[in-house]
Coordinates of C-alpha atoms and ligand atoms in Angstrom, one line a residue:
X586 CA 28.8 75.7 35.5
X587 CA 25.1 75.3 36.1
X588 CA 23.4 72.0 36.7
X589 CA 20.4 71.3 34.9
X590 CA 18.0 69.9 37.3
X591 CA 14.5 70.0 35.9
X592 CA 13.3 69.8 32.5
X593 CA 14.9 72.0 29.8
X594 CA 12.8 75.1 29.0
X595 CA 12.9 78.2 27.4
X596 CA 11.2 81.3 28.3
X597 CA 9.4 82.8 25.1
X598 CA 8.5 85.9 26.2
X599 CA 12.0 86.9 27.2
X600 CA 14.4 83.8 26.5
X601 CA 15.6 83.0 29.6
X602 CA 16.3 79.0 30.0
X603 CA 16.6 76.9 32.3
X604 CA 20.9 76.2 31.9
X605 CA 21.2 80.1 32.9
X606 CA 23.2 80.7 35.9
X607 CA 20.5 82.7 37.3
X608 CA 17.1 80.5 37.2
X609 CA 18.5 78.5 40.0
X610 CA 16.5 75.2 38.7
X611 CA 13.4 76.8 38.5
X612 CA 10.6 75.5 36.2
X613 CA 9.1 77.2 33.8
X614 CA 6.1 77.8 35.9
X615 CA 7.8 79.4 38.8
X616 CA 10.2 81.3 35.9
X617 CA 6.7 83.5 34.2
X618 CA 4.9 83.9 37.4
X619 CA 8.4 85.7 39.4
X620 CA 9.9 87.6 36.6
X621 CA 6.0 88.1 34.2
X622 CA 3.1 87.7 36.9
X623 CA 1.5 85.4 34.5
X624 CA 0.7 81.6 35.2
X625 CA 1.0 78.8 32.8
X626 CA -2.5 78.7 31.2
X627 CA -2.0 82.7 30.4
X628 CA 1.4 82.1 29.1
X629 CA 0.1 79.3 26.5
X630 CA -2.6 81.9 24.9
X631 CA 0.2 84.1 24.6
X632 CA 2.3 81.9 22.5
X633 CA -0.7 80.8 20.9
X634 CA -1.4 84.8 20.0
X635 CA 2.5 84.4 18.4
X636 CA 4.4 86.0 21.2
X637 CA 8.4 86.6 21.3
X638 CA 10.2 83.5 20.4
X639 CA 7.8 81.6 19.9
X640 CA 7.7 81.6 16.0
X641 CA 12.0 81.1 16.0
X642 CA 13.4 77.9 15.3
X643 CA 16.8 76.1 15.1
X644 CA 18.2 73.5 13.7
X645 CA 21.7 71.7 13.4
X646 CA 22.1 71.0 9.6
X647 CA 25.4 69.7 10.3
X648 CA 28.1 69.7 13.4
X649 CA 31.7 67.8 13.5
X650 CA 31.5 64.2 13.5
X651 CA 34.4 64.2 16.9
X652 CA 35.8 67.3 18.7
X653 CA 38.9 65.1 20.2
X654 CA 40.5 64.9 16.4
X655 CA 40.5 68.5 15.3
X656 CA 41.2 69.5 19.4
X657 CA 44.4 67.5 20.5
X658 CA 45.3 68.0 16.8
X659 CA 45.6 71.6 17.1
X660 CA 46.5 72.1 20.9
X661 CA 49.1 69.5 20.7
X662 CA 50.7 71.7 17.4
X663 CA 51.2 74.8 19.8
X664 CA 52.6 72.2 22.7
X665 CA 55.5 70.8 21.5
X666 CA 55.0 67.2 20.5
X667 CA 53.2 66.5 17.0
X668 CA 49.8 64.9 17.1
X669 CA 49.0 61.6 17.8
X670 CA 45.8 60.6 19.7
X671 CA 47.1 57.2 20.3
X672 CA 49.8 58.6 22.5
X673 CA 47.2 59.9 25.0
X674 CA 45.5 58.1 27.4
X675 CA 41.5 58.7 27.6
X676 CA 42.0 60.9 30.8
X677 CA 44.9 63.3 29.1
X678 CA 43.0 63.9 26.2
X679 CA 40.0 64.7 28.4
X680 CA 42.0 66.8 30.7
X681 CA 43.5 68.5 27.5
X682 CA 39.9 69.2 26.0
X683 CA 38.8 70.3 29.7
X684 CA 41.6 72.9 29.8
X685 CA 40.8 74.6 26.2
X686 CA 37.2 74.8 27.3
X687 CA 38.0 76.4 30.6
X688 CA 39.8 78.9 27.9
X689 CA 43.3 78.2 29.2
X690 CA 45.0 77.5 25.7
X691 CA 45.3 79.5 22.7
X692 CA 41.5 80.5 21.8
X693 CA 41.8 79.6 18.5
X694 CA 41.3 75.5 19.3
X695 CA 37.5 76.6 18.4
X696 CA 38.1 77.5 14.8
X697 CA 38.5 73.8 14.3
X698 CA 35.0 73.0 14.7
X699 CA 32.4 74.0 12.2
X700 CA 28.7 73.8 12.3
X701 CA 25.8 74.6 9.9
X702 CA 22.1 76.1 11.5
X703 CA 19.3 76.4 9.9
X704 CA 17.0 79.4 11.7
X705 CA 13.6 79.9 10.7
X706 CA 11.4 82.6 11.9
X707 CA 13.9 85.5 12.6
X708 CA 12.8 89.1 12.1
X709 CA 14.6 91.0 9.8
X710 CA 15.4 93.4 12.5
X711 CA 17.5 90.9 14.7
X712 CA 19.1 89.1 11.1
X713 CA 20.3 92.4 10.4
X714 CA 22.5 91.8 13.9
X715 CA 23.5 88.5 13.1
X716 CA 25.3 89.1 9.9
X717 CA 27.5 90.9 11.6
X718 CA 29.3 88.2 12.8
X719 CA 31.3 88.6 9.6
X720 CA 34.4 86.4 10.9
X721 CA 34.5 82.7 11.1
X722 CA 30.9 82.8 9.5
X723 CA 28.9 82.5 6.3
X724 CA 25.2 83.2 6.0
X725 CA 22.9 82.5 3.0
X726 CA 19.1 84.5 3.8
X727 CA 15.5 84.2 2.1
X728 CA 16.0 87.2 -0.5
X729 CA 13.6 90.1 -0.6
X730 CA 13.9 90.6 -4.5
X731 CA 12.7 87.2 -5.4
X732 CA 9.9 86.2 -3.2
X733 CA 6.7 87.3 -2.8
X734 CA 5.8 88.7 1.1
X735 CA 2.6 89.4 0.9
X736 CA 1.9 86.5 3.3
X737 CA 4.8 86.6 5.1
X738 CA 4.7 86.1 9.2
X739 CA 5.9 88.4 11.9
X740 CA 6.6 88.7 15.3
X741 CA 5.2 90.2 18.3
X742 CA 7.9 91.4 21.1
X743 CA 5.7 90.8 23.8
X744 CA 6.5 94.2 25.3
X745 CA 3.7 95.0 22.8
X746 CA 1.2 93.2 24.0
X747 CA 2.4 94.0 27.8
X748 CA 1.9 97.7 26.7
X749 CA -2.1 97.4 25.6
X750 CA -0.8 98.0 22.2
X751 CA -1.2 94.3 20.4
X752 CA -3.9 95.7 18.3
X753 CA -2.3 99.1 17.1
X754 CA 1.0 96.8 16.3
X755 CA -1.1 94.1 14.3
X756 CA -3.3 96.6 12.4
X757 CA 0.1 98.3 11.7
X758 CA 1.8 95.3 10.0
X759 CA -1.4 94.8 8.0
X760 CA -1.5 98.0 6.3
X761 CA 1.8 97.1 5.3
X762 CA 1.3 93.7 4.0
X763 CA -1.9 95.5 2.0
X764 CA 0.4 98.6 0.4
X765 CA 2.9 95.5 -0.6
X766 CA -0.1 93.3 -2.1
X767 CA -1.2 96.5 -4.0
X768 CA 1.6 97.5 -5.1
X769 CA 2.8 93.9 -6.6
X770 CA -0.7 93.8 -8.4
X771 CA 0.0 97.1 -10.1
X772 CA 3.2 96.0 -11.3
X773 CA 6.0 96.8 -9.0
X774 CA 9.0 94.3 -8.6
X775 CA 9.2 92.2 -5.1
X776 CA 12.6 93.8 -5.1
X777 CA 10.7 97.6 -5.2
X778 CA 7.3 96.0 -2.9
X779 CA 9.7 95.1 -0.5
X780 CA 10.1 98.5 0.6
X781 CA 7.1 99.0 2.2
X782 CA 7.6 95.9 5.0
X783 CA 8.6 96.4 8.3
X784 CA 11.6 94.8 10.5
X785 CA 9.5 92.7 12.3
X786 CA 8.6 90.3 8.9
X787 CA 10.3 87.0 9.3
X788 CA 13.1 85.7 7.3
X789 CA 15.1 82.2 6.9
X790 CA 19.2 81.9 7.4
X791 CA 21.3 79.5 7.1
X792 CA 24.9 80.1 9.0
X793 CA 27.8 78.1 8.8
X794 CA 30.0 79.4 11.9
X795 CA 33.6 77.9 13.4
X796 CA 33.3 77.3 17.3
X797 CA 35.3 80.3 18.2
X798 CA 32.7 82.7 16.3
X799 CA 29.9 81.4 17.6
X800 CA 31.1 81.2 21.5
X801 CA 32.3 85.4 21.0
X802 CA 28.7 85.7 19.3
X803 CA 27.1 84.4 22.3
X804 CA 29.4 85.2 25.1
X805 CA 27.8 89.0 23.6
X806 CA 24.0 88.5 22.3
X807 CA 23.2 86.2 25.5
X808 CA 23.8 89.5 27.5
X809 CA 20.8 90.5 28.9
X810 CA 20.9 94.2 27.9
X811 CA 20.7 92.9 24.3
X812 CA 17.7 92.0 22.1
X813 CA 15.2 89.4 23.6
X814 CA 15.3 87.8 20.1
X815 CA 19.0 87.3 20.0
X816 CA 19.1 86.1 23.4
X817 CA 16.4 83.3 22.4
X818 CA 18.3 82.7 19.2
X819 CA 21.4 82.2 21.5
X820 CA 19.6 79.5 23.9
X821 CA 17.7 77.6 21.2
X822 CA 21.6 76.9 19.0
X823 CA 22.8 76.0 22.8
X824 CA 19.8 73.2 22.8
X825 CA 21.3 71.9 19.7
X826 CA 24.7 72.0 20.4
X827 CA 23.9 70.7 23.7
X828 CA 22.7 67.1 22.2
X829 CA 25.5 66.2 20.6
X830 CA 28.3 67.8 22.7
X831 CA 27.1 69.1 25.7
X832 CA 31.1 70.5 27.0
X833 CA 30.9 73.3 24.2
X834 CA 27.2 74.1 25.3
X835 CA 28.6 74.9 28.5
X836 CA 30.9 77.6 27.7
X837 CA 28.2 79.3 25.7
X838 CA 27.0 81.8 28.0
X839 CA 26.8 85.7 28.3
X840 CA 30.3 87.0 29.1
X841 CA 29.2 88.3 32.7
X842 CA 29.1 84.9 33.5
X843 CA 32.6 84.4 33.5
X844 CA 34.1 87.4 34.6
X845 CA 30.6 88.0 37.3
X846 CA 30.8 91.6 36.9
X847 CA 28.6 93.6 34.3
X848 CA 30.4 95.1 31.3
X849 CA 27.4 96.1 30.0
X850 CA 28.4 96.1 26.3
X851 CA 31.0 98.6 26.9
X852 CA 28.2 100.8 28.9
X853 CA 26.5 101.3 25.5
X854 CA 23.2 100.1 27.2
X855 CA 22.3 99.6 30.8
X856 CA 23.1 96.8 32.9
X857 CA 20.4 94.0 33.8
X858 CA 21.5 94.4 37.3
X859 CA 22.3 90.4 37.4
X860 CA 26.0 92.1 38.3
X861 CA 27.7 94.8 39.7
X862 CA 29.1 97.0 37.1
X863 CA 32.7 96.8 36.3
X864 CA 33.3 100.2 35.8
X865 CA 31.0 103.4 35.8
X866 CA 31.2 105.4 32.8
X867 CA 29.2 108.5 32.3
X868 CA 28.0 107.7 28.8
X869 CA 25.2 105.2 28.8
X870 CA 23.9 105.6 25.0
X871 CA 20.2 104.2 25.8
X872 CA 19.7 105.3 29.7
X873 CA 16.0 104.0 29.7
X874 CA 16.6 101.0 27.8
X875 CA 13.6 98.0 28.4
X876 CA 15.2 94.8 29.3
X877 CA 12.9 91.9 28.0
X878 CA 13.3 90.0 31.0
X879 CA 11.7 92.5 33.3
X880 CA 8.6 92.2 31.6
X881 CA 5.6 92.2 33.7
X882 CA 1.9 91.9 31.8
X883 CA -1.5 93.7 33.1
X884 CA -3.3 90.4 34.0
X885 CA -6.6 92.2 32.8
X886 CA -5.3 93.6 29.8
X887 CA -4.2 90.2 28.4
X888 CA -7.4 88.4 29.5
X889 CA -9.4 90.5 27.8
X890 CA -7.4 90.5 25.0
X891 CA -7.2 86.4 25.3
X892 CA -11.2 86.5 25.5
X893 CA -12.4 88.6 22.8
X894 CA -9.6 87.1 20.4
X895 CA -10.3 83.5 20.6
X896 CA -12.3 83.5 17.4
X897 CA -8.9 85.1 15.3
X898 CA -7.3 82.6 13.1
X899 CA -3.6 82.4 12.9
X900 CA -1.6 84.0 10.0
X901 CA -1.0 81.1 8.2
X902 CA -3.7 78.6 9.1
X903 CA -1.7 76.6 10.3
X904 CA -4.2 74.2 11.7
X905 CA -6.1 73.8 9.1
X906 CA -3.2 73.2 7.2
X907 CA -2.1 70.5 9.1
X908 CA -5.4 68.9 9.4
X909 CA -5.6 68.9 5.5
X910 CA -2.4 67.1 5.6
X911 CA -3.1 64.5 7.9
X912 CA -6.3 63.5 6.2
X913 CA -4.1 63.4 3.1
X914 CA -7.1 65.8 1.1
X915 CA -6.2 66.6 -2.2
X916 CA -7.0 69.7 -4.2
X917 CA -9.2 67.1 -6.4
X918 CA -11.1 66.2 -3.3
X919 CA -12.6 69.9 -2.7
X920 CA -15.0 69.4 -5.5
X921 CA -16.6 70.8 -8.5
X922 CA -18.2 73.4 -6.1
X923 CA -15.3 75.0 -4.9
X924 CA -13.6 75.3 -7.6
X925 CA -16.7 76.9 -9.6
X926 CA -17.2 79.7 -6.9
X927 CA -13.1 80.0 -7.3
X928 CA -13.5 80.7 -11.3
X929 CA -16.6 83.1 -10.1
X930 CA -14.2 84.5 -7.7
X931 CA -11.6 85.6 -10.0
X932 CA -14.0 87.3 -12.5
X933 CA -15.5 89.5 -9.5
X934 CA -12.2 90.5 -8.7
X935 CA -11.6 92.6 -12.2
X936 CA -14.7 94.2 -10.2
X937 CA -12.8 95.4 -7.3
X938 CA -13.5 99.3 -6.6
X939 CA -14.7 99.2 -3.6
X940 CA -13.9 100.7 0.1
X941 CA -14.1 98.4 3.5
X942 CA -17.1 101.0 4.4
X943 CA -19.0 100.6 1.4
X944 CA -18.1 97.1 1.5
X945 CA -19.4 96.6 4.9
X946 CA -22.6 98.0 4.4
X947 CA -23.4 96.2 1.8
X948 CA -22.5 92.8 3.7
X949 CA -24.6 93.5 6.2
X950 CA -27.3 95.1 4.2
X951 CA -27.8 91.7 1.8
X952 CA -27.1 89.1 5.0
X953 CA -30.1 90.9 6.7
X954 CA -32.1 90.9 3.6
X955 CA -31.2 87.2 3.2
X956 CA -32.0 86.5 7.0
X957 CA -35.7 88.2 7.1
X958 CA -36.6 85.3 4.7
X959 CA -34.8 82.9 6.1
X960 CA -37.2 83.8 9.6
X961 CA -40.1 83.4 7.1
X962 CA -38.8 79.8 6.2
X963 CA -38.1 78.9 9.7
X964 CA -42.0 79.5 10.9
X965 CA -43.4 78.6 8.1
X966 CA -40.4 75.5 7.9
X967 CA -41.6 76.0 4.0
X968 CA -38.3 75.4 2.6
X969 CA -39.3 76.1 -0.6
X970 CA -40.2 79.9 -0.2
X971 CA -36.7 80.1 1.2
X972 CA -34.4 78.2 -1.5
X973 CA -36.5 79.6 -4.1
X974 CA -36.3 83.3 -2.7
X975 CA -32.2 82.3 -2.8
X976 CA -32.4 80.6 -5.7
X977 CA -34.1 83.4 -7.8
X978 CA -32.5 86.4 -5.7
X979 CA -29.8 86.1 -3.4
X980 CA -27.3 83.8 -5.1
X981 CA -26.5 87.0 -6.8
X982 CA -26.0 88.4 -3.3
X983 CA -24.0 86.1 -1.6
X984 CA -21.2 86.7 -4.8
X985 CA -21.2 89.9 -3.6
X986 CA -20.6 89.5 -0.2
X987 CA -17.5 86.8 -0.9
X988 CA -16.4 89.5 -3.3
X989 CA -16.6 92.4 -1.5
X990 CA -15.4 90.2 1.8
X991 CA -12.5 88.7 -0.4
X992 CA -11.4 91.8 -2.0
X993 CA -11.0 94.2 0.6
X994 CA -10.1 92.4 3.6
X995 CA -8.7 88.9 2.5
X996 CA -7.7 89.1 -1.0
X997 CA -4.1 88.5 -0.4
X998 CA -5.2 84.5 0.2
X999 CA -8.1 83.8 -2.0
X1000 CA -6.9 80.3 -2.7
X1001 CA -6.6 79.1 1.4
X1002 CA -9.8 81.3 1.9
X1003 CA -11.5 78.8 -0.8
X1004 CA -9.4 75.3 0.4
X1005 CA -10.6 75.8 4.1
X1006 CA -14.2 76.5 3.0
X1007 CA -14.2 73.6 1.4
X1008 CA -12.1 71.7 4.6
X1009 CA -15.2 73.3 6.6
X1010 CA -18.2 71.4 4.0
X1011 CA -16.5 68.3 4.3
X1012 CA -16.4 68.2 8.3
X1013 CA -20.2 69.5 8.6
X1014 CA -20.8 67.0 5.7
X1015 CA -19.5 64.4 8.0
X1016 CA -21.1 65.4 10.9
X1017 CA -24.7 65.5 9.6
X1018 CA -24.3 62.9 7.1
X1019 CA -26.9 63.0 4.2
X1020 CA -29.3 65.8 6.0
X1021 CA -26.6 68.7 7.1
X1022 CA -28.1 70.7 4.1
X1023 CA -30.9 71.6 6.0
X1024 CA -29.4 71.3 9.8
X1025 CA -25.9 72.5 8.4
X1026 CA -27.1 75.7 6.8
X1027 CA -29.6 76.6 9.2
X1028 CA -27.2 76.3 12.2
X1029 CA -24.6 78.4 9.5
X1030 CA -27.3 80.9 9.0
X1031 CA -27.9 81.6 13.2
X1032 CA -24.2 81.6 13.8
X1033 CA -23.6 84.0 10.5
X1034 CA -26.7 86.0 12.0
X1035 CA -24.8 86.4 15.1
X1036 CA -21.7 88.1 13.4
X1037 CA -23.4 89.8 11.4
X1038 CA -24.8 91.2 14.3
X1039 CA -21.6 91.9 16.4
X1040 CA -20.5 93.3 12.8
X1041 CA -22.7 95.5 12.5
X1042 CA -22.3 97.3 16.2
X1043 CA -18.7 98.0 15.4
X1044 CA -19.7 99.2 12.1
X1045 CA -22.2 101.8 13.9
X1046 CA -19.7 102.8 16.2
X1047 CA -17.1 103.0 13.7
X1048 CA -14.5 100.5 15.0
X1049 CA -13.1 98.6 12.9
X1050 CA -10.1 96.4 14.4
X1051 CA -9.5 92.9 13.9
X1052 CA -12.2 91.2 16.3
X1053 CA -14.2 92.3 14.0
X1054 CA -11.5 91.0 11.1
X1055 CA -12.0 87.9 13.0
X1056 CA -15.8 88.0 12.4
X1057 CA -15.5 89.2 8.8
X1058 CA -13.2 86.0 8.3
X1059 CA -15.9 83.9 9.6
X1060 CA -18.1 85.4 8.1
X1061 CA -16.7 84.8 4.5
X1062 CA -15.7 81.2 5.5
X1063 CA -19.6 80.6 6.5
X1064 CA -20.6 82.1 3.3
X1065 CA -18.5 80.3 1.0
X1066 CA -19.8 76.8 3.3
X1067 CA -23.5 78.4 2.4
X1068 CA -22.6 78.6 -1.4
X1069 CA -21.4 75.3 -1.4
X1070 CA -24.3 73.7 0.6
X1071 CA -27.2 75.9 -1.5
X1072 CA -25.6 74.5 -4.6
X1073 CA -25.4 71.2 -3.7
X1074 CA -29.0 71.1 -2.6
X1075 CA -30.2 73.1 -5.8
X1076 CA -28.3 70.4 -8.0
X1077 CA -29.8 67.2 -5.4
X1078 CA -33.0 68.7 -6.4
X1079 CA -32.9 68.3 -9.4
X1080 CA -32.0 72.2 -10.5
X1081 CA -29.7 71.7 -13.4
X1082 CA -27.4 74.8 -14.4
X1083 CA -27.7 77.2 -11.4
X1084 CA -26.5 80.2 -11.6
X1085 CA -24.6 82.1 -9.1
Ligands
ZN1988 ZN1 10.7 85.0 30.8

């Protein structure tokens, strides 16, 4: 069996780990640039753009409290004499224990042992595989019918991205999600909605599976013909195990291991080429079948892809999530403001006809109305020309913009649109203390200008993809911080009962 030598890794673009037979202690490092061409730094934008694994996670609800017990208790039935552990010495129940795992005794020692994982993060595509394991298991799964997707996650195979096709894929997925949104706001059942989402939107499991399930389950999916995602699902329940009894984690690996030639699952798929095939059959299924692990990424391609994407936010926020949590802010804490442009919100969304092309026009058309007066204000630094002009005229516009922004593109998260806005005022409100009204908005307005800018290049050229979602996003997020900041100034001087 292999020796672990350097730290314990897992490969998230094609799940090879550090315990396989065939890493020969490399690190991580020397793993992605052989078998990927990538190096570390590239690798970490990838996972941060959501590659492969790197969304999956597993964890051991529960595991036997001792594997000696239920072991010599069920070898020692089969052997003759009836159980008692007190009757062995330390080294012949080892030895005992050492011969089952070597798979020398009857196989079904395993079915003693129980444990309970909880996996998070799984596409639906590979849970369909892993409910198949229908003996010696029990699964319980996020249902469909009962809970809203519309901002559910999904995952990338990083073939995808490897192919130039990140953006086709993502853009994909998000018509989706918007057909599913629609469709649950005109009245359809999650269980009907749910019909429109692909296989690569994630889901929860939980599996309860005896020992001797689990090791056939991975002696199969750790093949390296098989799915990437089972693989990695594979080596993340073999870190688990692996901390409490690290024997069994030993014996879970791909079948090939033991028996070093390639079976390749019955010659269904095509080898890996880790070993000589057993037996050559003229009936692969899937000749031309992609093996994760072989993998290699056009250095340019992701770069650029890196580079013009560092503005997109994740899915779910996560960071600004987090930060809200650490900082313990309550929903109290964002303010009359917020939640004022939040009632405002809701009534402009009865409004919603609109198309994104109408929609962006009109952004840009009212931000560079906006910004031609704010250029008067700056050389003339009259602020009052300028918060009057907004006051009396372009309050009116900026509800447009959030609505038309909101509705079209966003809508599906109106509420974390609103919170981070909100999370946004408070950091520039700490940052420039009692003056970031004027600093804060005008720095808002020059950045705003900018995407406006870059918006409204794509828009000519008619490209819409999501760098430009990206700019849209901030774009609304700005706006919002603007609304915010314009009220509070109106209100600090003295303007009771401003309308917007
Ligand atoms: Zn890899």
């Amino acid at each position: 069996m292999t020796k672990i030598t350097k730290a314990e890794w897992m490969c998230m673009i094609c799940a090879s780990a550090s315990h396989d037979s065939d890493e020969f202690g490399r690190t991580l490092e020397e793993h992605i640039k052989v078998q990927h061409g990538i190096d570390k730094k590239m690798y970490d934008n990838l996972l941060k753009e959501g590659i492969g694994a790197s969304k999956l996670k597993v964890k051991m609800l529960n595991y036997p409290n001792d594997i000696k017990l239920p072991m010599i208790s069920f070898l020692s039935q089969t052997w003759g004499p009836t159980f008692d552990l007190e009757k062995y010495t330390d080294e012949e129940v080892n030895n005992m224990i050492k011969i089952a795992l070597n798979g020398k005794t009857l196989s079904t020692v395993f079915e003693s042992l129980n444990f309970t994982f909880q996996i998070d993060g799984l596409s639906r595509a590979s849970s369909h595989q892993l409910v198949r394991v229908r003996i010696g298991s029990g699964f319980s799964q996020k249902g469909m019918s009962d809970t809203y997707y519309g901002d559910t996650d999904y995952i990338i195979p990083a073939s995808v991205i490897a192919a130039g096709k990140l953006e086709k894929y993502k853009k994909s997925m998000e018509v989706s999600r918007k057909v599913y949104i629609d469709l649950f706001k005109s009245g359809v059942a999650y269980q009907d909605a749910r019909f429109i989402l692909p296989h690569c939107v994630t889901t929860s499991v939980v599996w309860t599976v005896n020992f001797l399930a689990l090791k056939n389950f991975c002696n199969k999916r750790m093949m390296r013909n098989q799915s990437w995602e089972m693989n990695a699902l594979c080596q993340l329940i073999k870190f688990e195990i692996k901390k409490v009894y690290p024997e069994l984690a030993e014996i879970l690996v791909p079948v090939c291991d033991y028996s070093k030639k390639c079976n390749s699952f019955g010659n269904l798929f095509e080898g890996c080429g880790k070993y000589p095939l057993e037996k050559q059959h003229n009936r692969y299924v899937f000749e031309s079948a992609q093996i994760a692990r072989n993998i290699k990424f056009n250095k340019e391609y992701v770069e650029k892809t890196i580079f013009h994407n560092k503005s997109v936010k994740p899915v779910n926020n996560h960071f600004l999530l987090l930060a809200r949590e650490k900082e313990n802010i309550t929903k109290e804490f964002y303010g009359k403001y917020a939640h004022d442009i939040y009632v405002e919100l809701k009534n402009c969304y009865k409004l919603g006809d609109l198309t994104v092309a109408t929609g962006l026009k009109k952004i840009i058309n009212t931000f560079d109305e906006l910004y031609s007066h704010f250029e008067q204000y700056e050389t003339t630094n009259n602020s009052v020309v300028f918060y009057e002009y907004v006051k009396l005229n372009n309050l009116e516009y900026f509800k447009n913009i959030i609505m038309t922004v909101t509705l079209l593109i966003f809508n599906k998260k109106i509420d974390d649109v609103i919170s981070e806005s909100w999370y946004l005022h408070q950091i520039k409100n700490k940052k420039y203390n009692d003056g970031w009204y004027y600093d804060g908005i005008r720095g808002v307005l020059k950045d705003l200008h900018r995407k406006v800018q870059r918006l409204k290049t794509g828009f000519a050229n008619n490209q819409f993809n999501y760098f430009q979602e990206s700019d849209l996003y901030d774009t609304l997020l700005y706006t919002i911080f603007l609304i915010v900041g314009l009220k509070s100034k109106l209100q600090l001087r003295g303007e009771k009962n401003v309308e917007c």
